[in-house]
mmCIF file of C-alpha atoms in Angstrom:
data_model
loop_
_atom_site.group_PDB
_atom_site.id
_atom_site.type_symbol
_atom_site.label_atom_id
_atom_site.label_comp_id
_atom_site.label_asym_id
_atom_site.label_seq_id
_atom_site.Cartn_x
_atom_site.Cartn_y
_atom_site.Cartn_z
ATOM 1 C CA MET A 5 -29.626 223.893 142.855
ATOM 2 C CA TRP A 6 -29.782 225.550 146.412
ATOM 3 C CA ASN A 7 -31.060 223.650 150.101
ATOM 4 C CA TYR A 8 -32.493 226.546 152.622
ATOM 5 C CA GLU A 9 -30.767 226.422 156.280
ATOM 6 C CA LYS A 10 -34.233 227.469 158.395
ATOM 7 C CA ARG A 11 -31.760 230.501 160.437
ATOM 8 C CA LEU A 12 -30.258 233.796 160.559
ATOM 9 C CA GLN A 13 -26.544 234.034 159.593
ATOM 10 C CA TYR A 14 -26.513 236.133 162.580
ATOM 11 C CA PRO A 15 -28.936 236.990 164.836
ATOM 12 C CA VAL A 16 -31.508 239.167 164.097
ATOM 13 C CA LYS A 17 -33.408 240.062 167.102
ATOM 14 C CA ILE A 18 -35.209 243.679 168.083
ATOM 15 C CA THR A 19 -37.267 244.255 170.789
ATOM 16 C CA GLN A 20 -38.086 247.561 169.834
ATOM 17 C CA THR A 21 -40.134 248.604 166.468
ATOM 18 C CA ASN A 22 -39.578 251.700 164.531
ATOM 19 C CA PRO A 23 -40.797 252.473 160.787
ATOM 20 C CA GLU A 24 -38.151 255.714 160.042
ATOM 21 C CA ILE A 25 -35.502 252.972 160.038
ATOM 22 C CA ALA A 26 -36.381 250.534 158.362
ATOM 23 C CA GLN A 27 -37.420 253.080 155.333
ATOM 24 C CA VAL A 28 -33.454 253.540 154.599
ATOM 25 C CA ILE A 29 -32.973 250.173 156.152
ATOM 26 C CA ILE A 30 -35.131 248.606 153.305
ATOM 27 C CA SER A 31 -32.278 250.332 151.044
ATOM 28 C CA GLN A 32 -29.717 247.533 152.023
ATOM 29 C CA TYR A 33 -32.635 244.966 149.954
ATOM 30 C CA GLY A 34 -33.519 245.806 147.397
ATOM 31 C CA GLY A 35 -31.318 249.555 146.666
ATOM 32 C CA PRO A 36 -28.386 250.189 144.537
ATOM 33 C CA ASP A 37 -26.242 248.437 146.215
ATOM 34 C CA GLY A 38 -27.874 246.012 148.215
ATOM 35 C CA GLU A 39 -28.184 242.607 149.013
ATOM 36 C CA LEU A 40 -31.082 241.299 146.093
ATOM 37 C CA ALA A 41 -28.127 243.355 143.524
ATOM 38 C CA ALA A 42 -24.850 241.475 144.865
ATOM 39 C CA SER A 43 -26.591 238.563 145.123
ATOM 40 C CA MET A 44 -27.799 238.473 141.584
ATOM 41 C CA ARG A 45 -24.848 239.978 139.907
ATOM 42 C CA TYR A 46 -22.359 237.780 140.900
ATOM 43 C CA LEU A 47 -24.961 234.685 140.193
ATOM 44 C CA ALA A 48 -25.085 236.169 136.937
ATOM 45 C CA GLN A 49 -21.854 236.428 136.207
ATOM 46 C CA ARG A 50 -20.568 233.114 137.038
ATOM 47 C CA TYR A 51 -21.617 231.390 133.388
ATOM 48 C CA THR A 52 -19.763 232.916 131.478
ATOM 49 C CA MET A 53 -16.749 232.762 133.916
ATOM 50 C CA PRO A 54 -13.733 230.840 132.402
ATOM 51 C CA TYR A 55 -11.394 229.736 135.114
ATOM 52 C CA ASN A 56 -13.766 227.032 137.754
ATOM 53 C CA THR A 57 -12.267 228.830 139.842
ATOM 54 C CA VAL A 58 -14.141 232.311 139.648
ATOM 55 C CA THR A 59 -16.424 230.330 138.696
ATOM 56 C CA GLY A 60 -16.860 228.940 142.526
ATOM 57 C CA VAL A 61 -16.253 232.118 144.363
ATOM 58 C CA LEU A 62 -19.120 233.987 142.159
ATOM 59 C CA THR A 63 -21.346 231.023 143.171
ATOM 60 C CA ASP A 64 -21.089 230.702 146.306
ATOM 61 C CA ILE A 65 -20.696 234.149 147.559
ATOM 62 C CA GLY A 66 -24.099 234.903 145.217
ATOM 63 C CA THR A 67 -25.661 232.117 148.178
ATOM 64 C CA GLU A 68 -24.001 234.159 150.761
ATOM 65 C CA GLU A 69 -26.201 237.471 149.780
ATOM 66 C CA LEU A 70 -28.901 236.039 149.875
ATOM 67 C CA ALA A 71 -28.202 235.449 153.152
ATOM 68 C CA HIS A 72 -27.755 239.315 153.908
ATOM 69 C CA PHE A 73 -31.139 239.757 152.311
ATOM 70 C CA GLU A 74 -32.717 237.966 154.262
ATOM 71 C CA MET A 75 -30.907 239.237 157.490
ATOM 72 C CA ILE A 76 -31.722 242.171 156.069
ATOM 73 C CA CYS A 77 -35.687 241.579 155.285
ATOM 74 C CA ALA A 78 -35.548 239.940 159.557
ATOM 75 C CA ILE A 79 -34.243 243.436 160.756
ATOM 76 C CA VAL A 80 -36.855 245.434 158.609
ATOM 77 C CA TYR A 81 -40.267 242.599 159.121
ATOM 78 C CA GLN A 82 -39.009 243.235 162.609
ATOM 79 C CA LEU A 83 -38.363 246.475 162.751
ATOM 80 C CA THR A 84 -42.293 247.370 161.465
ATOM 81 C CA ARG A 85 -43.670 244.376 163.423
ATOM 82 C CA ASN A 86 -47.037 245.778 164.505
ATOM 83 C CA LEU A 87 -47.540 249.347 163.962
ATOM 84 C CA THR A 88 -50.960 251.192 164.928
ATOM 85 C CA PRO A 89 -52.057 253.307 161.880
ATOM 86 C CA GLU A 90 -51.599 255.932 163.970
ATOM 87 C CA GLU A 91 -47.612 254.961 164.019
ATOM 88 C CA ILE A 92 -46.986 254.582 159.920
ATOM 89 C CA LYS A 93 -48.525 258.237 159.174
ATOM 90 C CA GLU A 94 -46.513 259.398 161.843
ATOM 91 C CA SER A 95 -43.296 257.898 160.335
ATOM 92 C CA GLY A 96 -43.990 258.350 156.598
ATOM 93 C CA PHE A 97 -44.241 254.838 156.557
ATOM 94 C CA ASP A 98 -47.364 255.430 155.029
ATOM 95 C CA LYS A 99 -46.328 256.237 151.565
ATOM 96 C CA TYR A 100 -44.296 252.197 151.428
ATOM 97 C CA TYR A 101 -47.275 250.534 153.679
ATOM 98 C CA VAL A 102 -50.431 252.009 150.789
ATOM 99 C CA ASP A 103 -48.625 249.720 148.385
ATOM 100 C CA HIS A 104 -47.743 246.610 150.210
ATOM 101 C CA THR A 105 -49.097 247.234 153.489
ATOM 102 C CA LEU A 106 -45.633 245.547 156.023
ATOM 103 C CA ALA A 107 -45.380 243.069 153.462
ATOM 104 C CA LEU A 108 -41.517 243.093 152.383
ATOM 105 C CA TRP A 109 -40.764 244.454 149.047
ATOM 106 C CA PRO A 110 -37.548 244.992 147.076
ATOM 107 C CA GLN A 111 -36.929 249.341 147.378
ATOM 108 C CA ALA A 112 -34.126 252.541 148.152
ATOM 109 C CA ALA A 113 -35.252 254.299 150.629
ATOM 110 C CA GLY A 114 -35.843 256.423 147.933
ATOM 111 C CA GLY A 115 -38.728 254.822 147.023
ATOM 112 C CA ILE A 116 -37.080 253.104 143.537
ATOM 113 C CA PRO A 117 -38.144 249.551 142.671
ATOM 114 C CA PHE A 118 -34.907 247.055 142.401
ATOM 115 C CA ASN A 119 -33.963 246.398 139.361
ATOM 116 C CA ALA A 120 -31.649 244.661 136.943
ATOM 117 C CA CYS A 121 -29.309 247.543 136.684
ATOM 118 C CA GLU A 122 -28.393 248.629 139.398
ATOM 119 C CA PHE A 123 -26.366 245.489 138.720
ATOM 120 C CA GLN A 124 -24.295 244.638 135.154
ATOM 121 C CA SER A 125 -23.437 240.978 133.473
ATOM 122 C CA LYS A 126 -20.364 241.214 130.741
ATOM 123 C CA GLY A 127 -19.404 238.047 129.631
ATOM 124 C CA ASP A 128 -15.609 239.546 130.798
ATOM 125 C CA VAL A 129 -13.409 238.412 133.516
ATOM 126 C CA ILE A 130 -11.745 241.433 134.355
ATOM 127 C CA THR A 131 -14.876 244.187 133.256
ATOM 128 C CA ASP A 132 -17.178 241.618 135.675
ATOM 129 C CA LEU A 133 -14.409 241.689 138.776
ATOM 130 C CA MET A 134 -14.142 244.798 138.124
ATOM 131 C CA GLU A 135 -17.794 245.468 138.701
ATOM 132 C CA ASP A 136 -18.253 243.152 141.618
ATOM 133 C CA MET A 137 -15.156 245.166 143.151
ATOM 134 C CA ALA A 138 -17.052 248.041 142.497
ATOM 135 C CA ALA A 139 -20.027 247.085 144.186
ATOM 136 C CA ASP A 140 -19.009 244.915 146.802
ATOM 137 C CA ALA A 141 -17.096 247.722 148.259
ATOM 138 C CA THR A 142 -20.238 250.169 148.767
ATOM 139 C CA SER A 143 -21.811 248.243 151.251
ATOM 140 C CA MET B 1 -43.798 250.691 170.656
ATOM 141 C CA ASN B 2 -41.964 247.876 172.293
ATOM 142 C CA ILE B 3 -43.863 244.840 170.786
ATOM 143 C CA GLY B 4 -41.754 242.799 172.801
ATOM 144 C CA CYS B 5 -39.422 239.541 172.879
ATOM 145 C CA LYS B 6 -42.013 236.575 171.112
ATOM 146 C CA PRO B 7 -42.006 233.448 173.630
ATOM 147 C CA CYS B 8 -38.157 233.185 174.186
ATOM 148 C CA MET B 9 -36.334 230.173 173.261
ATOM 149 C CA ASP B 10 -34.725 228.960 176.394
ATOM 150 C CA SER B 11 -31.106 229.496 176.965
ATOM 151 C CA GLU B 12 -29.318 227.046 176.106
ATOM 152 C CA ARG B 13 -31.779 226.290 172.703
ATOM 153 C CA GLN B 14 -30.092 229.645 171.393
ATOM 154 C CA ARG B 15 -26.165 228.827 172.630
ATOM 155 C CA LEU B 16 -26.382 226.159 170.712
ATOM 156 C CA LEU B 17 -27.984 227.525 167.225
ATOM 157 C CA LEU B 18 -25.206 230.333 167.903
ATOM 158 C CA GLU B 19 -22.402 227.769 168.396
ATOM 159 C CA ILE B 20 -23.498 226.640 164.975
ATOM 160 C CA SER B 21 -23.780 229.715 163.763
ATOM 161 C CA LYS B 22 -20.637 230.771 164.366
ATOM 162 C CA VAL B 23 -18.709 227.252 162.750
ATOM 163 C CA ASP B 24 -20.593 227.617 159.982
ATOM 164 C CA PHE B 25 -19.213 231.188 159.957
ATOM 165 C CA ALA B 26 -15.854 230.050 160.085
ATOM 166 C CA LEU B 27 -16.660 227.308 156.915
ATOM 167 C CA LYS B 28 -17.880 229.870 155.088
ATOM 168 C CA GLU B 29 -15.252 231.535 155.657
ATOM 169 C CA LEU B 30 -12.541 228.543 154.946
ATOM 170 C CA ASN B 31 -15.095 227.863 151.599
ATOM 171 C CA LEU B 32 -14.821 230.940 150.187
ATOM 172 C CA TYR B 33 -10.595 230.567 151.232
ATOM 173 C CA LEU B 34 -10.393 227.393 149.299
ATOM 174 C CA ASP B 35 -12.071 228.632 146.058
ATOM 175 C CA THR B 36 -8.929 230.498 145.311
ATOM 176 C CA HIS B 37 -6.499 228.740 146.997
ATOM 177 C CA PRO B 38 -7.363 225.304 146.346
ATOM 178 C CA TYR B 39 -4.366 222.909 147.145
ATOM 179 C CA ASP B 40 -3.827 225.046 150.459
ATOM 180 C CA GLN B 41 -3.589 221.903 153.031
ATOM 181 C CA GLN B 42 -4.080 224.054 156.393
ATOM 182 C CA GLY B 43 -7.566 225.738 154.557
ATOM 183 C CA MET B 44 -8.873 222.137 153.426
ATOM 184 C CA GLU B 45 -7.777 220.382 156.952
ATOM 185 C CA ASN B 46 -9.763 223.215 158.848
ATOM 186 C CA PHE B 47 -12.612 222.957 156.705
ATOM 187 C CA ARG B 48 -12.947 218.908 157.858
ATOM 188 C CA GLN B 49 -12.595 219.742 161.710
ATOM 189 C CA TYR B 50 -15.040 222.651 161.564
ATOM 190 C CA ASN B 51 -17.756 220.820 158.621
ATOM 191 C CA ALA B 52 -18.012 217.784 161.415
ATOM 192 C CA LEU B 53 -17.909 219.479 164.367
ATOM 193 C CA LYS B 54 -20.723 221.682 162.392
ATOM 194 C CA ASN B 55 -23.304 218.161 161.112
ATOM 195 C CA LYS B 56 -22.504 217.592 165.174
ATOM 196 C CA LEU B 57 -24.228 220.574 166.057
ATOM 197 C CA VAL B 58 -26.851 220.270 163.878
ATOM 198 C CA LYS B 59 -27.810 216.682 164.771
ATOM 199 C CA ASP B 60 -27.662 217.833 167.795
ATOM 200 C CA TYR B 61 -29.606 220.669 168.048
ATOM 201 C CA THR B 62 -32.206 218.786 165.230
ATOM 202 C CA GLU B 63 -32.787 216.202 168.227
ATOM 203 C CA LYS B 64 -33.490 218.648 170.826
ATOM 204 C CA TYR B 65 -35.287 221.033 168.945
ATOM 205 C CA GLY B 66 -36.317 220.460 165.417
ATOM 206 C CA PRO B 67 -34.803 220.611 161.894
ATOM 207 C CA LEU B 68 -32.459 223.235 160.705
ATOM 208 C CA VAL B 69 -31.765 221.490 157.341
ATOM 209 C CA LEU B 70 -33.928 219.257 155.153
ATOM 210 C CA SER B 71 -31.140 216.264 155.219
ATOM 211 C CA ILE B 72 -31.224 216.147 159.421
ATOM 212 C CA VAL B 73 -34.230 214.844 160.339
ATOM 213 C CA ASP B 74 -35.981 213.798 163.339
ATOM 214 C CA MET B 75 -37.825 211.274 161.173
ATOM 215 C CA ASP B 76 -39.092 210.215 165.149
ATOM 216 C CA SER B 77 -41.404 212.489 165.721
ATOM 217 C CA ARG B 78 -45.376 212.391 163.792
ATOM 218 C CA GLU B 79 -44.790 216.179 163.617
ATOM 219 C CA TRP B 80 -43.682 217.974 160.426
ATOM 220 C CA LYS B 81 -41.432 220.400 162.818
ATOM 221 C CA TRP B 82 -39.530 222.308 159.833
ATOM 222 C CA ALA B 83 -43.429 223.877 159.526
ATOM 223 C CA THR B 84 -44.925 224.408 162.102
ATOM 224 C CA GLN B 85 -41.764 225.512 164.077
ATOM 225 C CA ASP B 86 -40.989 229.751 163.973
ATOM 226 C CA TRP B 87 -39.076 231.105 160.708
ATOM 227 C CA PRO B 88 -35.667 232.214 161.911
ATOM 228 C CA TRP B 89 -37.308 235.701 161.031
ATOM 229 C CA GLU B 90 -39.796 236.306 164.128
ATOM 230 C CA GLY B 91 -36.800 236.586 166.763
ATOM 231 C CA GLY B 92 -37.667 234.796 169.638
ATOM 232 C CA TYR B 93 -35.403 231.642 167.131
ATOM 233 C CA ASN B 94 -32.976 232.724 166.782
ATOM 234 C CA MET C 3 0.227 217.581 143.808
ATOM 235 C CA GLN C 4 -0.565 220.065 142.074
ATOM 236 C CA GLU C 5 1.548 223.617 142.630
ATOM 237 C CA TRP C 6 -0.920 226.255 142.648
ATOM 238 C CA LYS C 7 0.462 229.486 142.171
ATOM 239 C CA PRO C 8 -1.094 232.959 141.979
ATOM 240 C CA GLN C 9 -0.398 233.585 138.162
ATOM 241 C CA MET C 10 0.539 237.205 138.768
ATOM 242 C CA PRO C 11 2.880 237.005 141.686
ATOM 243 C CA TYR C 12 5.354 240.036 141.484
ATOM 244 C CA PRO C 13 4.352 244.034 140.601
ATOM 245 C CA GLU C 14 7.430 244.639 137.980
ATOM 246 C CA GLN C 15 4.799 241.407 136.086
ATOM 247 C CA PHE C 16 1.698 244.107 136.447
ATOM 248 C CA PRO C 17 0.588 245.672 133.203
ATOM 249 C CA VAL C 18 -0.594 249.230 133.748
ATOM 250 C CA ALA C 19 -3.727 250.976 132.896
ATOM 251 C CA MET C 20 -5.018 248.349 134.778
ATOM 252 C CA ALA C 21 -6.513 247.577 138.019
ATOM 253 C CA TYR C 22 -5.499 244.245 140.871
ATOM 254 C CA VAL C 23 -6.710 242.705 144.142
ATOM 255 C CA PRO C 24 -3.318 241.304 145.604
ATOM 256 C CA TRP C 25 -4.037 237.462 146.649
ATOM 257 C CA GLN C 26 -4.428 236.503 149.771
ATOM 258 C CA ARG C 27 -1.746 234.788 151.157
ATOM 259 C CA ASN C 28 -1.917 232.568 154.226
ATOM 260 C CA CYS C 29 -5.392 231.071 155.890
ATOM 261 C CA ASN C 30 -3.765 232.023 160.073
ATOM 262 C CA MET C 31 -7.366 231.945 161.812
ATOM 263 C CA TYR C 32 -8.576 233.911 164.485
ATOM 264 C CA GLU C 33 -7.853 231.874 167.229
ATOM 265 C CA ASN C 34 -11.200 232.625 169.303
ATOM 266 C CA LEU C 35 -14.095 232.253 166.750
ATOM 267 C CA ASP C 36 -16.447 234.177 169.019
ATOM 268 C CA GLU C 37 -14.234 237.132 167.681
ATOM 269 C CA ALA C 38 -14.112 236.005 164.418
ATOM 270 C CA PHE C 39 -18.689 235.572 164.237
ATOM 271 C CA LYS C 40 -18.889 239.953 165.207
ATOM 272 C CA THR C 41 -15.901 241.063 163.096
ATOM 273 C CA GLY C 42 -17.139 239.351 159.465
ATOM 274 C CA THR C 43 -14.690 237.127 158.630
ATOM 275 C CA ILE C 44 -12.236 234.379 160.391
ATOM 276 C CA PHE C 45 -9.002 235.569 158.707
ATOM 277 C CA PRO C 46 -7.277 238.965 160.830
ATOM 278 C CA GLU C 47 -5.372 239.932 156.913
ATOM 279 C CA LEU C 48 -9.032 240.469 155.777
ATOM 280 C CA ASN C 49 -9.991 243.067 158.864
ATOM 281 C CA LYS C 50 -10.237 245.955 157.450
ATOM 282 C CA PRO C 51 -13.157 247.635 159.963
ATOM 283 C CA PHE C 52 -14.900 250.742 158.509
ATOM 284 C CA LEU C 53 -13.518 254.365 159.955
ATOM 285 C CA GLY C 54 -15.973 256.527 157.968
ATOM 286 C CA ARG C 55 -13.765 257.523 155.346
ATOM 287 C CA CYS C 56 -10.629 255.342 155.466
ATOM 288 C CA VAL C 57 -10.026 251.514 156.318
ATOM 289 C CA LYS C 58 -6.909 250.333 158.216
ATOM 290 C CA GLY C 59 -3.831 250.033 156.844
#
């Protein structure tokens, strides 16, 4: 089970909105190398990990990744807060806005929705750890 | 568009919260280190010290400003501040 | 107390055609937590800044 701490792992205080940058940064939330995929990868792989110590690593990193996507969401949220209809249209944010308004939805920068094909969980120690390293080296 | 800050917290509150974040970051790193080095006495001692410091700082923060975790709450208050205070992504908070 | 040792500490014991990650050797920490917090690790040993195309040795 989990407990929530009511703070961000690192402060996010953005004073200037920027929907163009938000559309790129959202990939770090729901994209192929995003924090959501990272978290789900570690937390899915841990059940069949045969070493307690390594299961500990997967559990604790998977937990930390949850705090990471919370920070990414905070960034996107603050970059798009209170946009006007003109700003939404001019920035190209309208294609996201039409389906999700200013809500957070896990997708890649190109609009591809998050899905479990972004990561692997094979039940083989070496395979799973190699997958983790390959993924983590990119983000 | 400049949206301005949400009503900013006083600087003492921000300083204390940042201090908690720094100490907790050290704890998280030591946590991961100890997972793969579970008999490292120096690592465990460092964890013990930072954990005690974090608990003290969170208690101080909770008494002065409001809850960060549900295990340490001010039950003398007539208000359930966990829900009434801003959430962390609002920006003025952290 | 149980002695904890990495299972394969020596390069000559590593079979070929496999990939390996060296063990983190010690838990020396930055003395200044501010620096650690901004750097993204409390372990100088793990500080590998992203330089665009390669990492610092």
